[in-house]
Tab-separated table of C-alpha atoms in Angstrom:
chain	number	residue	atom	x	y	z
A	237	UNK	CA	224.878	-4.582	97.338
A	238	UNK	CA	228.007	-6.033	98.421
A	239	UNK	CA	230.198	-7.583	95.973
A	240	UNK	CA	232.141	-10.850	96.765
A	241	UNK	CA	235.024	-12.112	94.424
A	242	UNK	CA	236.715	-15.420	94.602
A	243	UNK	CA	240.014	-16.364	93.177
A	244	UNK	CA	241.106	-18.458	91.471
A	245	UNK	CA	237.901	-19.608	89.587
A	246	UNK	CA	239.499	-23.212	88.894
A	247	UNK	CA	242.218	-24.920	90.733
A	248	UNK	CA	243.682	-28.384	89.765
A	249	UNK	CA	246.242	-29.947	92.159
A	250	UNK	CA	247.850	-33.109	92.636
A	251	UNK	CA	247.138	-35.004	95.817
A	252	UNK	CA	249.462	-33.773	98.651
A	253	UNK	CA	249.813	-30.283	97.432
A	254	UNK	CA	248.900	-27.114	99.314
A	255	UNK	CA	246.683	-24.268	98.074
A	256	UNK	CA	245.247	-21.032	99.022
A	257	UNK	CA	241.839	-19.716	97.985
A	258	UNK	CA	240.982	-16.041	98.300
A	259	UNK	CA	237.831	-14.115	98.862
A	260	UNK	CA	237.532	-10.199	98.441
A	261	UNK	CA	234.463	-8.198	99.555
A	262	UNK	CA	233.444	-4.662	98.850
A	263	UNK	CA	232.140	-3.522	102.256
A	264	UNK	CA	231.924	-4.011	105.887
A	265	UNK	CA	230.545	-7.347	107.146
A	266	UNK	CA	228.995	-8.912	110.130
A	267	UNK	CA	230.014	-12.371	109.383
A	268	UNK	CA	231.922	-14.363	106.756
A	269	UNK	CA	231.498	-18.134	106.151
A	270	UNK	CA	233.365	-20.593	103.875
A	271	UNK	CA	231.401	-23.597	102.461
A	272	UNK	CA	232.492	-26.724	100.491
A	273	UNK	CA	230.031	-28.078	98.014
A	274	UNK	CA	230.934	-31.681	97.185
A	275	UNK	CA	230.487	-33.307	93.811
A	276	UNK	CA	227.025	-34.473	94.837
A	277	UNK	CA	225.927	-30.889	95.574
A	278	UNK	CA	225.977	-31.035	99.478
A	279	UNK	CA	227.041	-27.908	101.033
A	280	UNK	CA	229.014	-28.199	104.224
A	281	UNK	CA	229.881	-25.221	106.447
A	282	UNK	CA	233.553	-25.121	106.839
A	283	UNK	CA	234.125	-22.010	108.961
A	284	UNK	CA	232.154	-19.144	110.532
A	285	UNK	CA	235.131	-16.472	110.464
A	286	UNK	CA	234.149	-12.834	110.609
A	287	UNK	CA	237.777	-12.112	111.772
A	288	UNK	CA	240.912	-13.773	112.886
A	289	UNK	CA	242.296	-17.284	112.143
A	290	UNK	CA	240.662	-20.757	112.792
A	291	UNK	CA	241.896	-24.219	111.989
A	292	UNK	CA	240.145	-27.611	111.472
A	293	UNK	CA	242.501	-30.331	110.596
A	294	UNK	CA	243.949	-29.700	107.177
A	295	UNK	CA	241.996	-26.677	106.694
A	296	UNK	CA	242.533	-23.139	108.172
A	297	UNK	CA	240.853	-19.749	107.459
A	298	UNK	CA	242.090	-16.068	107.878
A	299	UNK	CA	239.832	-13.048	107.749
A	300	UNK	CA	241.227	-9.523	107.759
A	301	UNK	CA	238.048	-7.552	107.974
A	302	UNK	CA	239.730	-4.253	107.889
A	303	UNK	CA	241.188	-5.090	104.557
A	304	UNK	CA	238.096	-6.816	103.377
A	305	UNK	CA	239.537	-10.291	102.466
A	306	UNK	CA	239.571	-13.839	103.672
A	307	UNK	CA	241.772	-16.572	102.810
A	308	UNK	CA	241.151	-20.423	102.762
A	309	UNK	CA	244.148	-22.705	103.194
A	310	UNK	CA	244.047	-26.462	102.103
A	311	UNK	CA	247.185	-28.455	103.055
A	312	UNK	CA	248.028	-31.935	101.977
A	313	UNK	CA	244.956	-31.978	99.775
A	314	UNK	CA	243.132	-35.212	98.984
A	315	UNK	CA	240.678	-36.351	96.267
A	316	UNK	CA	237.864	-36.011	98.602
A	317	UNK	CA	238.592	-32.077	98.825
A	318	UNK	CA	237.403	-31.845	95.181
A	319	UNK	CA	234.284	-29.407	94.623
A	320	UNK	CA	233.550	-26.043	94.774
A	321	UNK	CA	234.474	-23.790	97.668
A	322	UNK	CA	232.093	-20.756	98.406
A	323	UNK	CA	232.746	-17.755	100.392
A	324	UNK	CA	229.584	-15.957	101.704
A	325	UNK	CA	229.245	-12.628	103.635
A	326	UNK	CA	226.590	-10.885	105.472
A	327	UNK	CA	226.485	-7.142	105.242
A	328	UNK	CA	226.394	-5.095	108.462
A	329	UNK	CA	223.094	-3.574	107.137
A	330	UNK	CA	221.378	-6.735	106.244
A	331	UNK	CA	220.519	-10.367	107.262
A	332	UNK	CA	221.173	-12.205	104.095
A	333	UNK	CA	224.370	-14.021	102.985
A	334	UNK	CA	225.738	-13.053	99.689
A	335	UNK	CA	227.913	-15.689	97.950
A	336	UNK	CA	230.840	-15.359	95.654
A	337	UNK	CA	230.805	-17.482	92.273
A	338	UNK	CA	233.109	-20.038	93.981
A	339	UNK	CA	236.523	-21.806	93.237
A	340	UNK	CA	236.097	-25.081	91.503
A	341	UNK	CA	238.949	-27.305	93.032
A	342	UNK	CA	240.135	-30.663	91.367
A	343	UNK	CA	242.355	-32.847	93.316
A	344	UNK	CA	243.847	-35.462	91.162
A	345	UNK	CA	245.390	-38.709	92.552
B	92	UNK	CA	216.745	-35.423	112.642
B	93	UNK	CA	220.263	-34.419	112.983
B	94	UNK	CA	220.426	-31.995	109.852
B	95	UNK	CA	218.254	-29.975	107.703
B	96	UNK	CA	215.643	-32.106	105.780
B	97	UNK	CA	214.298	-31.137	102.443
B	98	UNK	CA	211.340	-32.696	100.306
B	99	UNK	CA	211.098	-33.687	97.698
B	100	UNK	CA	214.458	-34.302	96.609
B	101	UNK	CA	213.608	-33.982	93.072
B	102	UNK	CA	210.505	-32.471	91.331
B	103	UNK	CA	209.541	-32.693	87.856
B	104	UNK	CA	206.464	-30.551	86.715
B	105	UNK	CA	204.845	-29.024	83.685
B	106	UNK	CA	205.079	-25.326	83.009
B	107	UNK	CA	202.191	-23.437	84.691
B	108	UNK	CA	201.643	-25.773	87.600
B	109	UNK	CA	202.094	-24.875	91.265
B	110	UNK	CA	204.640	-26.577	93.353
B	111	UNK	CA	205.474	-26.882	97.091
B	112	UNK	CA	208.838	-27.228	98.563
B	113	UNK	CA	209.483	-28.178	102.193
B	114	UNK	CA	212.141	-27.638	104.671
B	115	UNK	CA	212.536	-29.049	108.057
B	116	UNK	CA	215.471	-27.104	109.952
B	117	UNK	CA	217.592	-28.510	112.733
B	118	UNK	CA	215.644	-28.622	115.965
B	119	UNK	CA	216.020	-25.473	117.954
B	120	UNK	CA	217.303	-23.300	115.174
B	121	UNK	CA	215.221	-20.038	114.986
B	122	UNK	CA	216.671	-18.687	111.837
B	123	UNK	CA	215.803	-20.377	108.336
B	124	UNK	CA	216.800	-19.371	104.955
B	125	UNK	CA	215.872	-20.253	101.295
B	126	UNK	CA	218.492	-20.014	98.513
B	127	UNK	CA	218.296	-20.961	94.821
B	128	UNK	CA	221.192	-22.347	92.703
B	129	UNK	CA	220.823	-22.345	89.064
B	130	UNK	CA	223.142	-24.871	86.862
B	131	UNK	CA	226.869	-23.917	87.525
B	132	UNK	CA	225.958	-20.900	89.382
B	133	UNK	CA	226.550	-19.513	92.999
B	134	UNK	CA	223.704	-19.226	95.502
B	135	UNK	CA	220.957	-16.596	95.243
B	136	UNK	CA	219.366	-15.603	98.449
B	137	UNK	CA	215.440	-15.797	98.480
B	138	UNK	CA	214.081	-15.160	101.864
B	139	UNK	CA	215.084	-15.224	105.631
B	140	UNK	CA	212.694	-16.226	108.607
B	141	UNK	CA	213.423	-15.365	112.204
B	142	UNK	CA	210.709	-17.611	114.098
B	143	UNK	CA	207.613	-17.137	112.134
B	144	UNK	CA	208.291	-13.757	110.526
B	145	UNK	CA	210.030	-13.064	107.404
B	146	UNK	CA	211.969	-9.771	108.135
B	147	UNK	CA	213.927	-10.154	104.698
B	148	UNK	CA	211.864	-11.593	101.754
B	149	UNK	CA	213.637	-9.112	99.256
B	150	UNK	CA	215.240	-11.963	97.357
B	151	UNK	CA	211.864	-13.440	96.084
B	152	UNK	CA	212.263	-12.981	92.312
B	153	UNK	CA	208.579	-12.386	91.592
B	154	UNK	CA	205.076	-12.459	93.274
B	155	UNK	CA	204.677	-16.043	92.100
B	156	UNK	CA	206.953	-17.004	94.821
B	157	UNK	CA	205.923	-17.016	98.414
B	158	UNK	CA	207.030	-18.749	101.624
B	159	UNK	CA	205.614	-19.447	105.177
B	160	UNK	CA	206.931	-20.835	108.440
B	161	UNK	CA	204.591	-22.166	111.081
B	162	UNK	CA	205.399	-23.058	114.550
B	163	UNK	CA	208.876	-21.737	114.224
B	164	UNK	CA	209.943	-24.970	112.573
B	165	UNK	CA	208.904	-26.268	109.117
B	166	UNK	CA	208.702	-23.805	106.092
B	167	UNK	CA	207.148	-24.246	102.828
B	168	UNK	CA	208.248	-22.445	99.527
B	169	UNK	CA	205.540	-22.181	96.987
B	170	UNK	CA	206.024	-21.337	93.225
B	171	UNK	CA	202.621	-20.527	91.439
B	172	UNK	CA	202.355	-20.862	87.779
B	173	UNK	CA	205.936	-22.090	87.277
B	174	UNK	CA	208.049	-20.988	84.260
B	175	UNK	CA	211.057	-22.701	82.686
B	176	UNK	CA	213.378	-20.089	84.364
B	177	UNK	CA	212.384	-21.487	87.782
B	178	UNK	CA	214.337	-24.713	87.161
B	179	UNK	CA	217.032	-24.785	89.691
B	180	UNK	CA	218.122	-26.464	93.027
B	181	UNK	CA	216.269	-24.760	96.083
B	182	UNK	CA	218.345	-24.955	99.093
B	183	UNK	CA	217.230	-24.606	102.643
B	184	UNK	CA	219.446	-23.637	105.680
B	185	UNK	CA	219.004	-22.969	109.253
B	186	UNK	CA	221.137	-21.542	112.085
B	187	UNK	CA	220.680	-21.409	115.789
B	188	UNK	CA	220.327	-17.586	115.709
B	189	UNK	CA	220.899	-15.287	112.549
B	190	UNK	CA	224.584	-14.589	113.357
B	191	UNK	CA	225.516	-18.187	113.578
B	192	UNK	CA	226.855	-20.744	111.133
B	193	UNK	CA	224.243	-21.766	108.585
B	194	UNK	CA	223.695	-25.554	107.872
B	195	UNK	CA	222.035	-26.514	104.498
B	196	UNK	CA	219.766	-29.355	103.465
B	197	UNK	CA	220.386	-31.312	100.475
B	198	UNK	CA	218.018	-29.410	98.353
B	199	UNK	CA	215.345	-29.887	95.917
B	200	UNK	CA	216.029	-30.293	92.365
B	201	UNK	CA	213.197	-28.540	90.499
B	202	UNK	CA	212.722	-29.151	86.723
B	203	UNK	CA	210.158	-27.350	84.794
B	204	UNK	CA	209.379	-29.053	81.395
């Protein structure tokens, strides 16, 4: 099956800093989604982004499908951004989402 | 409701008992998914429903696990003869159709004693 690798595994920031999270995948995909799991365990869909660039407030994402990677940018980070960020992809041959192991982000005040 | 609803939110049971977990998707969403998240781990796909049928049930870890969906809406995941390794958070997601963003419920935290 498809492999999804996220980096870095852990990231600690001071409030106000910017960061870039990366997701590499090993095969062609139908779609790619970024999720944020907050400290209470709730999973929030951030972006549905099989290709191109999208922005939502302080967050933006870019997927380069031909090179099999996606980037999630967080600008002017806030303590509420803390949690785990997951990248998930759907293979062209399937219907399931395969999740990466996540990036654990801690934003300190 | 506005979001995906799961019940119960927590379930503690003894090894060997059967459990049923319920998922009520967002109204109008035809695609429904079950995932499992063990402590500190990523999400593991279990099963996908399109309407009432399950085109992909390849993620179910053993024949003790089964799921159904009736009326194209509510789904139940049943685990028979529970084992300690079944302890995890079971998450349900729905999407308008398969190729659209998935929206998750808050999960059921299952603990097997």
